[in-house]
mmCIF file of C-alpha atoms in Angstrom:
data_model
loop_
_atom_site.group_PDB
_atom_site.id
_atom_site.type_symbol
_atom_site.label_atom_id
_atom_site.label_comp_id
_atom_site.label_asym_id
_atom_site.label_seq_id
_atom_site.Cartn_x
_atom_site.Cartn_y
_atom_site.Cartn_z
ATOM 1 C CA UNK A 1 -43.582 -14.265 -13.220
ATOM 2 C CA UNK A 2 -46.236 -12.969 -15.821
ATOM 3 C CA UNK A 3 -48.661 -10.450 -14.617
ATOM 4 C CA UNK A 4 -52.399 -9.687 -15.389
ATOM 5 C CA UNK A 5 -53.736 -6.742 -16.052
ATOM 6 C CA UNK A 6 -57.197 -6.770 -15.941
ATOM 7 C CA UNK A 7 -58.925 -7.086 -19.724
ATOM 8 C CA UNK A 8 -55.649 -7.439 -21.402
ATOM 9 C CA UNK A 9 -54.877 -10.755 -20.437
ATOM 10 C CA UNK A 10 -51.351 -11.909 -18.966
ATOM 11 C CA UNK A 11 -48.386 -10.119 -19.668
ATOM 12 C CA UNK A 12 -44.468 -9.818 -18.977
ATOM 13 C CA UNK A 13 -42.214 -6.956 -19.273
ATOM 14 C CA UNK A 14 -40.083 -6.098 -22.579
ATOM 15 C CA UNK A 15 -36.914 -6.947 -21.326
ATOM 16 C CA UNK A 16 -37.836 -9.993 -19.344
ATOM 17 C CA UNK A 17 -39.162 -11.506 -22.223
ATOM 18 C CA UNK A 18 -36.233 -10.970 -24.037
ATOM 19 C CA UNK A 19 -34.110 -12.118 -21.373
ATOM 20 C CA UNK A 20 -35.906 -15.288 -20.589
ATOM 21 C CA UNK A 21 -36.060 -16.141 -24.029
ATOM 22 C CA UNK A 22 -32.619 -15.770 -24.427
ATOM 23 C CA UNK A 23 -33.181 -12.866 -27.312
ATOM 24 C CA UNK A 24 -30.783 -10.892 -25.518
ATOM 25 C CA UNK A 25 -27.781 -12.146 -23.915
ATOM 26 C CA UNK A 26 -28.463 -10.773 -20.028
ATOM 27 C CA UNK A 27 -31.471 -8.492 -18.764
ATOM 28 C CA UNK A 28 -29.142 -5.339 -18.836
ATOM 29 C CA UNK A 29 -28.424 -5.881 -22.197
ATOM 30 C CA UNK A 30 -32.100 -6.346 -22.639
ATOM 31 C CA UNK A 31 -33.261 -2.979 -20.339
ATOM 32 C CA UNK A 32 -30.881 -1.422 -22.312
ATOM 33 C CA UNK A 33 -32.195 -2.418 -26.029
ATOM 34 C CA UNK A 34 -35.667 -1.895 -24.552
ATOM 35 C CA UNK A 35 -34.661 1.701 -23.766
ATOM 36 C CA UNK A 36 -32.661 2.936 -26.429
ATOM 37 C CA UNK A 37 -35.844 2.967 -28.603
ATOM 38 C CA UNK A 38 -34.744 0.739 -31.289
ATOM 39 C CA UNK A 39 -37.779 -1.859 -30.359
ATOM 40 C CA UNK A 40 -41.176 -2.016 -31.793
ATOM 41 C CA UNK A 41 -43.773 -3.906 -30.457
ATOM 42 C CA UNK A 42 -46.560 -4.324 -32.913
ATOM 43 C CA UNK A 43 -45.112 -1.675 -34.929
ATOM 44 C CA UNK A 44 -45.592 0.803 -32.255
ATOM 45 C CA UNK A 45 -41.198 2.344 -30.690
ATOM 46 C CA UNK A 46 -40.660 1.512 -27.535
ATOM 47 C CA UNK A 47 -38.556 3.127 -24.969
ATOM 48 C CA UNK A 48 -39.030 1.946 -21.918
ATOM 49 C CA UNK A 49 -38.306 -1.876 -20.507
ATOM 50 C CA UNK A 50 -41.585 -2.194 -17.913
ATOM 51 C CA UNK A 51 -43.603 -2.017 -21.459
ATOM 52 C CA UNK A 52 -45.771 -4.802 -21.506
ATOM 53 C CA UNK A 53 -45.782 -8.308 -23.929
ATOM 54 C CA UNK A 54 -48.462 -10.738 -24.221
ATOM 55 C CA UNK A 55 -49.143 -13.482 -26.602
ATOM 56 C CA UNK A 56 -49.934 -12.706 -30.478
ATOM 57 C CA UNK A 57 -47.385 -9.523 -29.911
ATOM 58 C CA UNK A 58 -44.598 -9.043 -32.469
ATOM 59 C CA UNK A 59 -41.422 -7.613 -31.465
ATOM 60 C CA UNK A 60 -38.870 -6.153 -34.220
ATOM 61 C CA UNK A 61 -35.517 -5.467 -33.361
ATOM 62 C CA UNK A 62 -32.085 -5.633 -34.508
ATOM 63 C CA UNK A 63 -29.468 -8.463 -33.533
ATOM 64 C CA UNK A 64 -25.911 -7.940 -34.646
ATOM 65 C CA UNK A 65 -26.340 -7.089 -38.928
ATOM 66 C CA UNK A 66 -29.840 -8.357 -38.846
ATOM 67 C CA UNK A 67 -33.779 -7.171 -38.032
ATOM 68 C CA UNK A 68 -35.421 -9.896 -36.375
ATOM 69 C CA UNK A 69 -39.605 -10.006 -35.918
ATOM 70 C CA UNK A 70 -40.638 -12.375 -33.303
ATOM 71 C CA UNK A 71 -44.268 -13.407 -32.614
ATOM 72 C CA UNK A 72 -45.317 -13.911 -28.953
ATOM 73 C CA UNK A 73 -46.190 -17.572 -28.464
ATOM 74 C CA UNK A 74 -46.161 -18.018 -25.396
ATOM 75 C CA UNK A 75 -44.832 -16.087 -22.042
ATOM 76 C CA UNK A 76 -42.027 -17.848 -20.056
ATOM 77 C CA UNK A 77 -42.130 -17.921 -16.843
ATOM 78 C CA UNK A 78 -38.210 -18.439 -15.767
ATOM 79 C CA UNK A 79 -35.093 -18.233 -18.217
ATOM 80 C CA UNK A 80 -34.732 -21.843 -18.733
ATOM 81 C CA UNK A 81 -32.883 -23.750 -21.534
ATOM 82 C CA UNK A 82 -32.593 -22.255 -24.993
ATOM 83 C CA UNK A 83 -34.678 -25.469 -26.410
ATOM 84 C CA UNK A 84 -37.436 -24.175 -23.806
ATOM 85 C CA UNK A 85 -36.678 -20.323 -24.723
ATOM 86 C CA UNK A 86 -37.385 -21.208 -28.301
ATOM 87 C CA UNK A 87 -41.038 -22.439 -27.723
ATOM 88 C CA UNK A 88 -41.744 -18.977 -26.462
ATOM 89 C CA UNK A 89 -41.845 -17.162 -29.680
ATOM 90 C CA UNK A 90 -41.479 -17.864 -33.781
ATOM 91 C CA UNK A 91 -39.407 -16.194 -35.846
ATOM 92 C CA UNK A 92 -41.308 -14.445 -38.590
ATOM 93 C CA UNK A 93 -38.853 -13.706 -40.873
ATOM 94 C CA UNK A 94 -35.271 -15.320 -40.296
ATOM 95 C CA UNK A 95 -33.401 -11.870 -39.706
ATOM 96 C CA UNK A 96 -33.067 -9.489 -42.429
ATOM 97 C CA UNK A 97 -29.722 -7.248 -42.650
ATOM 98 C CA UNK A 98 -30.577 -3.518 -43.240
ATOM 99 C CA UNK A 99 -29.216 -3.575 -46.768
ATOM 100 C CA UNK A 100 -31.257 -6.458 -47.642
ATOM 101 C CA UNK A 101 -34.556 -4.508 -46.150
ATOM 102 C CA UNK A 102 -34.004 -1.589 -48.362
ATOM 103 C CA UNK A 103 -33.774 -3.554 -51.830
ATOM 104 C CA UNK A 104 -37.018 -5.982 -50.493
ATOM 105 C CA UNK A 105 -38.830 -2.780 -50.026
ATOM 106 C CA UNK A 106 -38.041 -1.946 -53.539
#
C-alpha cells in the first residue's frame, strides 16, 4: 500500500514499485537491483530498496542490453495485470543500449 509522509505527498518503496509494475520480474530481483546501486532516481544512485517513489519521479536503470528512464505516473497499489502495470509509469526514452548512449552523447 502507498505511504505518506507528511509534506512529500504519497509514496511507495523502490522495489515495490518496480515489482508491482512488473519492471522487474519478482521483488527479490527488484531489492536486489535497488541495492546494487545501479538505480537512479531523479538522477540521484540509489542503494537501498525502502528508498522512496512518488509521482513525477524518474527512475533510470538498466534491463537486459538496454537503459530504461521511467516517469512516475501513478503509484500502484497491488501487482496487478501488466495492462494495469503499464498505466503506472511512461517510458521516456524506449531503452537505450550502452553503446548507443555513448555515440548519442557525442
Amino acid at each position: 500500500m502507498p505511504g505518506s509522509v507528511p509534506g512529500h505527498g504519497p509514496s511507495l518503496r523502490l522495489d515495490k514499485f518496480l515489482w508491482f509494475t512488473r519492471l522487474a520480474p519478482d521483488r527479490s530481483s527488484a531489492q536486489a537491483l535497488a541495492e546494487r546501486g545501479i538505480v537512479r532516481l531523479n538522477g540521484r544512485r540509489i542503494e537501498r530498496a525502502h528508498a522512496p517513489v512518488r509521482v513525477g519521479d524518474l527512475i533510470t536503470f538498466p534491463q537486459g542490453a538496454v537503459i530504461r528512464v521511467v516517469r512516475v505516473e501513478k503509484l500502484p497499489a497491488r501487482r496487478g495485470p501488466a495492462s494495469e502495470a503499464q498505466l503506472c509509469y511512461s517510458a521516456i526514452t524506449p531503452g537505450i543500449a550502452p553503446a548507443q548512449q555513448g555515440s548519442a552523447q557525442s
